[in-house]
Amino acid sequence: MSDIFALFKKIEKKNDAPSAPITHLIVGLGNPGDKYFHTRHNAGYLMMDYLSQRCSTQVNKLKFKSLVGEATIAGKRCLLMKPQTFMNASGEAVQQATAFYKIPMENVLVFSDDTALNIGRVRVRKKGSDGGQKGLRSIITLMNTDEFPRIRFGVGQKPHPDYDLGDWVLSEFNKEEQKALFSAFEKAYDGVVKVLEGDFDGAMQLCNGK
């Protein structure tokens, strides 16, 4: 019996041990609310849901104007974040979290949608412009830099030039598109690991091909 109590004490000590400090921020861009859940603009949110499942964690605590969770990926302690500010103000959440944890922007990885890419395509970039994506624009504006990595997920181009872009990105994926997007998430997960390891060339080789 005493051996069992000793085991319990060991377990308690292990559980009470402080976790490593947060050094990286991973942000999935999207809009909160059930009506936006399966929309094209929420590809970043959906990738975050996939990532959190792969990491056996949950992104469900309210902090920094976001739902957040924690995970260790590629040996890096990461804060996983889904801003609840709506897309156009995503930078506010990133600004708060990076200030609190003193995270440099090169350690911030952002997931977003990209209407210039076909469904199922993934593109890793080490830095760059917002490309018309308003969540990225908000982050770039408030953080005063575009030098942070991002992984963009193709959500398809507008059906025709006169189609309103806002209506398009707020439209839902059909079943076949959802399957293609899920396959993209599987590929992107390996890209996330490479990015966190600092191997951007490896991440781009894995993800950026057709």
C-alpha positions as YAML, in Angstrom:
chain: A
units: angstrom
residues:
- id: 1
  name: MET
  ca: [0.00, 0.00, 0.00]
- id: 2
  name: SER
  ca: [2.81, 2.40, 0.85]
- id: 3
  name: ASP
  ca: [4.25, 1.79, -2.60]
- id: 4
  name: ILE
  ca: [0.98, 2.98, -4.16]
- id: 5
  name: PHE
  ca: [1.04, 6.17, -2.08]
- id: 6
  name: ALA
  ca: [4.64, 6.78, -3.15]
- id: 7
  name: LEU
  ca: [3.57, 6.36, -6.77]
- id: 8
  name: PHE
  ca: [0.77, 8.90, -6.27]
- id: 9
  name: LYS
  ca: [3.28, 11.38, -4.86]
- id: 10
  name: LYS
  ca: [5.51, 10.95, -7.90]
- id: 11
  name: ILE
  ca: [2.56, 11.54, -10.22]
- id: 12
  name: GLU
  ca: [1.54, 14.65, -8.27]
- id: 13
  name: LYS
  ca: [5.08, 16.05, -8.44]
- id: 14
  name: LYS
  ca: [5.20, 15.37, -12.17]
- id: 15
  name: ASN
  ca: [1.87, 17.11, -12.75]
- id: 16
  name: ASP
  ca: [2.86, 20.06, -10.56]
- id: 17
  name: ALA
  ca: [6.14, 20.62, -12.41]
- id: 18
  name: PRO
  ca: [6.12, 23.95, -14.22]
- id: 19
  name: SER
  ca: [5.91, 23.72, -17.99]
- id: 20
  name: ALA
  ca: [8.52, 25.29, -20.23]
- id: 21
  name: PRO
  ca: [7.92, 28.96, -21.10]
- id: 22
  name: ILE
  ca: [5.95, 29.84, -24.22]
- id: 23
  name: THR
  ca: [8.38, 30.79, -26.98]
- id: 24
  name: HIS
  ca: [6.23, 30.51, -30.13]
- id: 25
  name: LEU
  ca: [2.77, 31.63, -31.19]
- id: 26
  name: ILE
  ca: [0.68, 29.81, -33.79]
- id: 27
  name: VAL
  ca: [-2.37, 31.73, -35.01]
- id: 28
  name: GLY
  ca: [-5.29, 30.38, -37.04]
- id: 29
  name: LEU
  ca: [-7.24, 33.20, -38.70]
- id: 30
  name: GLY
  ca: [-11.01, 33.13, -39.05]
- id: 31
  name: ASN
  ca: [-14.32, 34.50, -37.84]
- id: 32
  name: PRO
  ca: [-16.00, 33.27, -34.63]
- id: 33
  name: GLY
  ca: [-19.52, 31.87, -34.66]
- id: 34
  name: ASP
  ca: [-21.21, 28.72, -35.96]
- id: 35
  name: LYS
  ca: [-22.43, 30.38, -39.15]
- id: 36
  name: TYR
  ca: [-18.83, 30.92, -40.28]
- id: 37
  name: PHE
  ca: [-17.50, 27.51, -39.24]
- id: 38
  name: HIS
  ca: [-17.18, 25.83, -42.67]
- id: 39
  name: THR
  ca: [-16.62, 28.98, -44.71]
- id: 40
  name: ARG
  ca: [-13.57, 29.55, -46.89]
- id: 41
  name: HIS
  ca: [-12.38, 32.46, -44.76]
- id: 42
  name: ASN
  ca: [-12.10, 30.06, -41.81]
- id: 43
  name: ALA
  ca: [-9.45, 27.82, -43.34]
- id: 44
  name: GLY
  ca: [-7.01, 29.08, -40.70]
- id: 45
  name: TYR
  ca: [-9.40, 28.19, -37.88]
- id: 46
  name: LEU
  ca: [-9.98, 24.74, -39.39]
- id: 47
  name: MET
  ca: [-6.24, 24.10, -39.64]
- id: 48
  name: MET
  ca: [-5.90, 25.11, -35.99]
- id: 49
  name: ASP
  ca: [-8.60, 22.59, -35.08]
- id: 50
  name: TYR
  ca: [-6.70, 19.92, -37.00]
- id: 51
  name: LEU
  ca: [-3.39, 20.89, -35.35]
- id: 52
  name: SER
  ca: [-4.86, 20.85, -31.85]
- id: 53
  name: GLN
  ca: [-6.28, 17.37, -32.46]
- id: 54
  name: ARG
  ca: [-2.90, 16.12, -33.70]
- id: 55
  name: CYS
  ca: [-1.33, 17.57, -30.55]
- id: 56
  name: SER
  ca: [-4.03, 16.12, -28.26]
- id: 57
  name: THR
  ca: [-4.88, 19.50, -26.82]
- id: 58
  name: GLN
  ca: [-7.79, 21.96, -26.92]
- id: 59
  name: VAL
  ca: [-7.96, 25.58, -27.97]
- id: 60
  name: ASN
  ca: [-10.76, 26.64, -25.67]
- id: 61
  name: LYS
  ca: [-9.49, 29.07, -23.01]
- id: 62
  name: LEU
  ca: [-10.40, 32.73, -23.41]
- id: 63
  name: LYS
  ca: [-7.32, 34.98, -23.32]
- id: 64
  name: PHE
  ca: [-5.83, 37.76, -25.46]
- id: 65
  name: LYS
  ca: [-9.19, 38.28, -27.23]
- id: 66
  name: SER
  ca: [-8.81, 34.69, -28.43]
- id: 67
  name: LEU
  ca: [-9.45, 31.06, -27.70]
- id: 68
  name: VAL
  ca: [-6.06, 29.61, -26.77]
- id: 69
  name: GLY
  ca: [-4.37, 26.35, -25.87]
- id: 70
  name: GLU
  ca: [-0.81, 25.10, -25.43]
- id: 71
  name: ALA
  ca: [1.24, 22.40, -27.13]
- id: 72
  name: THR
  ca: [4.83, 21.32, -27.55]
- id: 73
  name: ILE
  ca: [5.68, 20.86, -31.22]
- id: 74
  name: ALA
  ca: [9.18, 20.07, -32.53]
- id: 75
  name: GLY
  ca: [10.46, 20.73, -29.01]
- id: 76
  name: LYS
  ca: [9.02, 24.27, -28.97]
- id: 77
  name: ARG
  ca: [6.44, 25.36, -26.40]
- id: 78
  name: CYS
  ca: [3.65, 27.00, -28.43]
- id: 79
  name: LEU
  ca: [0.57, 29.03, -27.67]
- id: 80
  name: LEU
  ca: [-2.18, 28.03, -30.11]
- id: 81
  name: MET
  ca: [-4.57, 30.88, -30.85]
- id: 82
  name: LYS
  ca: [-7.89, 31.46, -32.63]
- id: 83
  name: PRO
  ca: [-8.58, 35.23, -32.43]
- id: 84
  name: GLN
  ca: [-12.20, 36.05, -31.57]
- id: 85
  name: THR
  ca: [-11.96, 39.63, -32.86]
- id: 86
  name: PHE
  ca: [-13.27, 38.82, -36.35]
- id: 87
  name: MET
  ca: [-10.83, 38.69, -39.22]
- id: 88
  name: ASN
  ca: [-10.19, 42.40, -39.78]
- id: 89
  name: ALA
  ca: [-8.94, 42.94, -36.20]
- id: 90
  name: SER
  ca: [-6.83, 39.78, -35.81]
- id: 91
  name: GLY
  ca: [-3.73, 41.85, -35.12]
- id: 92
  name: GLU
  ca: [-5.13, 42.99, -31.77]
- id: 93
  name: ALA
  ca: [-4.96, 39.43, -30.43]
- id: 94
  name: VAL
  ca: [-1.47, 38.84, -31.79]
- id: 95
  name: GLN
  ca: [-0.28, 42.15, -30.34]
- id: 96
  name: GLN
  ca: [-1.50, 41.23, -26.84]
- id: 97
  name: ALA
  ca: [-0.06, 37.71, -26.84]
- id: 98
  name: THR
  ca: [3.36, 38.64, -28.23]
- id: 99
  name: ALA
  ca: [3.67, 41.48, -25.72]
- id: 100
  name: PHE
  ca: [2.73, 39.25, -22.78]
- id: 101
  name: TYR
  ca: [5.14, 36.42, -23.65]
- id: 102
  name: LYS
  ca: [7.75, 38.67, -25.31]
- id: 103
  name: ILE
  ca: [7.59, 36.59, -28.48]
- id: 104
  name: PRO
  ca: [9.51, 37.98, -31.49]
- id: 105
  name: MET
  ca: [7.55, 38.11, -34.72]
- id: 106
  name: GLU
  ca: [9.83, 35.57, -36.39]
- id: 107
  name: ASN
  ca: [8.40, 33.09, -33.85]
- id: 108
  name: VAL
  ca: [4.80, 33.80, -34.88]
- id: 109
  name: LEU
  ca: [3.32, 31.38, -37.42]
- id: 110
  name: VAL
  ca: [-0.01, 32.31, -39.01]
- id: 111
  name: PHE
  ca: [-2.54, 30.10, -40.86]
- id: 112
  name: SER
  ca: [-4.79, 31.86, -43.37]
- id: 113
  name: ASP
  ca: [-6.95, 31.31, -46.45]
- id: 114
  name: ASP
  ca: [-5.80, 32.24, -49.96]
- id: 115
  name: THR
  ca: [-8.22, 32.81, -52.83]
- id: 116
  name: ALA
  ca: [-5.36, 32.77, -55.36]
- id: 117
  name: LEU
  ca: [-4.71, 29.07, -54.68]
- id: 118
  name: ASN
  ca: [-6.84, 26.11, -55.68]
- id: 119
  name: ILE
  ca: [-8.47, 23.96, -53.01]
- id: 120
  name: GLY
  ca: [-5.92, 21.57, -51.55]
- id: 121
  name: ARG
  ca: [-2.90, 23.75, -52.32]
- id: 122
  name: VAL
  ca: [-0.64, 24.92, -49.49]
- id: 123
  name: ARG
  ca: [1.94, 27.68, -49.56]
- id: 124
  name: VAL
  ca: [4.60, 28.39, -46.92]
- id: 125
  name: ARG
  ca: [6.19, 31.82, -46.82]
- id: 126
  name: LYS
  ca: [8.85, 33.15, -44.41]
- id: 127
  name: LYS
  ca: [7.60, 36.73, -44.80]
- id: 128
  name: GLY
  ca: [5.74, 38.92, -47.27]
- id: 129
  name: SER
  ca: [2.75, 41.13, -47.99]
- id: 130
  name: ASP
  ca: [-0.80, 40.40, -46.91]
- id: 131
  name: GLY
  ca: [-1.83, 39.46, -50.46]
- id: 132
  name: GLY
  ca: [-5.23, 41.03, -49.86]
- id: 133
  name: GLN
  ca: [-5.96, 38.87, -46.80]
- id: 134
  name: LYS
  ca: [-7.36, 41.27, -44.19]
- id: 135
  name: GLY
  ca: [-6.37, 39.25, -41.14]
- id: 136
  name: LEU
  ca: [-2.75, 39.24, -42.27]
- id: 137
  name: ARG
  ca: [-3.10, 42.95, -43.07]
- id: 138
  name: SER
  ca: [-4.26, 43.66, -39.51]
- id: 139
  name: ILE
  ca: [-1.29, 41.77, -38.05]
- id: 140
  name: ILE
  ca: [1.20, 43.51, -40.35]
- id: 141
  name: THR
  ca: [-0.27, 46.94, -39.57]
- id: 142
  name: LEU
  ca: [-0.37, 46.59, -35.78]
- id: 143
  name: MET
  ca: [2.96, 44.78, -35.46]
- id: 144
  name: ASN
  ca: [4.60, 47.08, -38.01]
- id: 145
  name: THR
  ca: [6.31, 44.20, -39.82]
- id: 146
  name: ASP
  ca: [5.58, 41.59, -42.47]
- id: 147
  name: GLU
  ca: [8.54, 39.46, -41.41]
- id: 148
  name: PHE
  ca: [6.75, 36.50, -39.85]
- id: 149
  name: PRO
  ca: [6.10, 33.03, -41.32]
- id: 150
  name: ARG
  ca: [2.71, 32.04, -42.61]
- id: 151
  name: ILE
  ca: [1.04, 29.00, -44.15]
- id: 152
  name: ARG
  ca: [-1.74, 29.81, -46.60]
- id: 153
  name: PHE
  ca: [-4.44, 27.37, -47.67]
- id: 154
  name: GLY
  ca: [-6.08, 27.52, -51.07]
- id: 155
  name: VAL
  ca: [-9.83, 28.10, -50.94]
- id: 156
  name: GLY
  ca: [-10.35, 28.55, -54.68]
- id: 157
  name: GLN
  ca: [-10.85, 31.55, -56.91]
- id: 158
  name: LYS
  ca: [-14.16, 33.32, -57.43]
- id: 159
  name: PRO
  ca: [-16.43, 31.46, -59.91]
- id: 160
  name: HIS
  ca: [-16.38, 34.50, -62.22]
- id: 161
  name: PRO
  ca: [-14.83, 38.01, -62.08]
- id: 162
  name: ASP
  ca: [-18.11, 39.75, -61.16]
- id: 163
  name: TYR
  ca: [-18.68, 37.52, -58.13]
- id: 164
  name: ASP
  ca: [-18.33, 39.51, -54.89]
- id: 165
  name: LEU
  ca: [-15.14, 38.46, -53.08]
- id: 166
  name: GLY
  ca: [-16.72, 38.95, -49.66]
- id: 167
  name: ASP
  ca: [-19.57, 36.62, -50.57]
- id: 168
  name: TRP
  ca: [-17.10, 34.09, -51.95]
- id: 169
  name: VAL
  ca: [-14.88, 33.83, -48.86]
- id: 170
  name: LEU
  ca: [-17.96, 33.57, -46.65]
- id: 171
  name: SER
  ca: [-19.40, 30.72, -48.72]
- id: 172
  name: GLU
  ca: [-19.06, 27.16, -47.42]
- id: 173
  name: PHE
  ca: [-16.86, 24.36, -48.68]
- id: 174
  name: ASN
  ca: [-18.72, 21.50, -50.30]
- id: 175
  name: LYS
  ca: [-17.98, 17.88, -49.32]
- id: 176
  name: GLU
  ca: [-15.34, 17.31, -51.99]
- id: 177
  name: GLU
  ca: [-13.61, 20.57, -51.12]
- id: 178
  name: GLN
  ca: [-13.59, 19.62, -47.44]
- id: 179
  name: LYS
  ca: [-11.77, 16.38, -48.31]
- id: 180
  name: ALA
  ca: [-9.16, 18.26, -50.35]
- id: 181
  name: LEU
  ca: [-8.69, 20.77, -47.55]
- id: 182
  name: PHE
  ca: [-8.21, 17.99, -44.99]
- id: 183
  name: SER
  ca: [-5.50, 16.46, -47.19]
- id: 184
  name: ALA
  ca: [-3.84, 19.89, -47.28]
- id: 185
  name: PHE
  ca: [-3.92, 20.02, -43.48]
- id: 186
  name: GLU
  ca: [-2.11, 16.66, -43.26]
- id: 187
  name: LYS
  ca: [0.64, 18.00, -45.51]
- id: 188
  name: ALA
  ca: [0.77, 21.33, -43.66]
- id: 189
  name: TYR
  ca: [1.27, 19.66, -40.29]
- id: 190
  name: ASP
  ca: [4.66, 18.39, -41.44]
- id: 191
  name: GLY
  ca: [5.35, 21.91, -42.70]
- id: 192
  name: VAL
  ca: [4.57, 23.33, -39.27]
- id: 193
  name: VAL
  ca: [7.16, 21.02, -37.71]
- id: 194
  name: LYS
  ca: [9.77, 22.10, -40.27]
- id: 195
  name: VAL
  ca: [9.01, 25.80, -39.69]
- id: 196
  name: LEU
  ca: [9.36, 25.42, -35.93]
- id: 197
  name: GLU
  ca: [12.67, 23.64, -36.48]
- id: 198
  name: GLY
  ca: [13.81, 26.62, -38.55]
- id: 199
  name: ASP
  ca: [13.93, 24.58, -41.76]
- id: 200
  name: PHE
  ca: [11.95, 26.85, -44.09]
- id: 201
  name: ASP
  ca: [13.43, 25.31, -47.21]
- id: 202
  name: GLY
  ca: [12.27, 21.90, -46.03]
- id: 203
  name: ALA
  ca: [8.80, 23.28, -45.21]
- id: 204
  name: MET
  ca: [8.49, 24.83, -48.66]
- id: 205
  name: GLN
  ca: [9.65, 21.66, -50.39]
- id: 206
  name: LEU
  ca: [7.03, 19.67, -48.47]
- id: 207
  name: CYS
  ca: [4.13, 22.06, -48.90]
- id: 208
  name: ASN
  ca: [4.53, 24.36, -51.89]
- id: 209
  name: GLY
  ca: [4.46, 21.82, -54.69]
- id: 210
  name: LYS
  ca: [1.33, 21.01, -56.66]
...
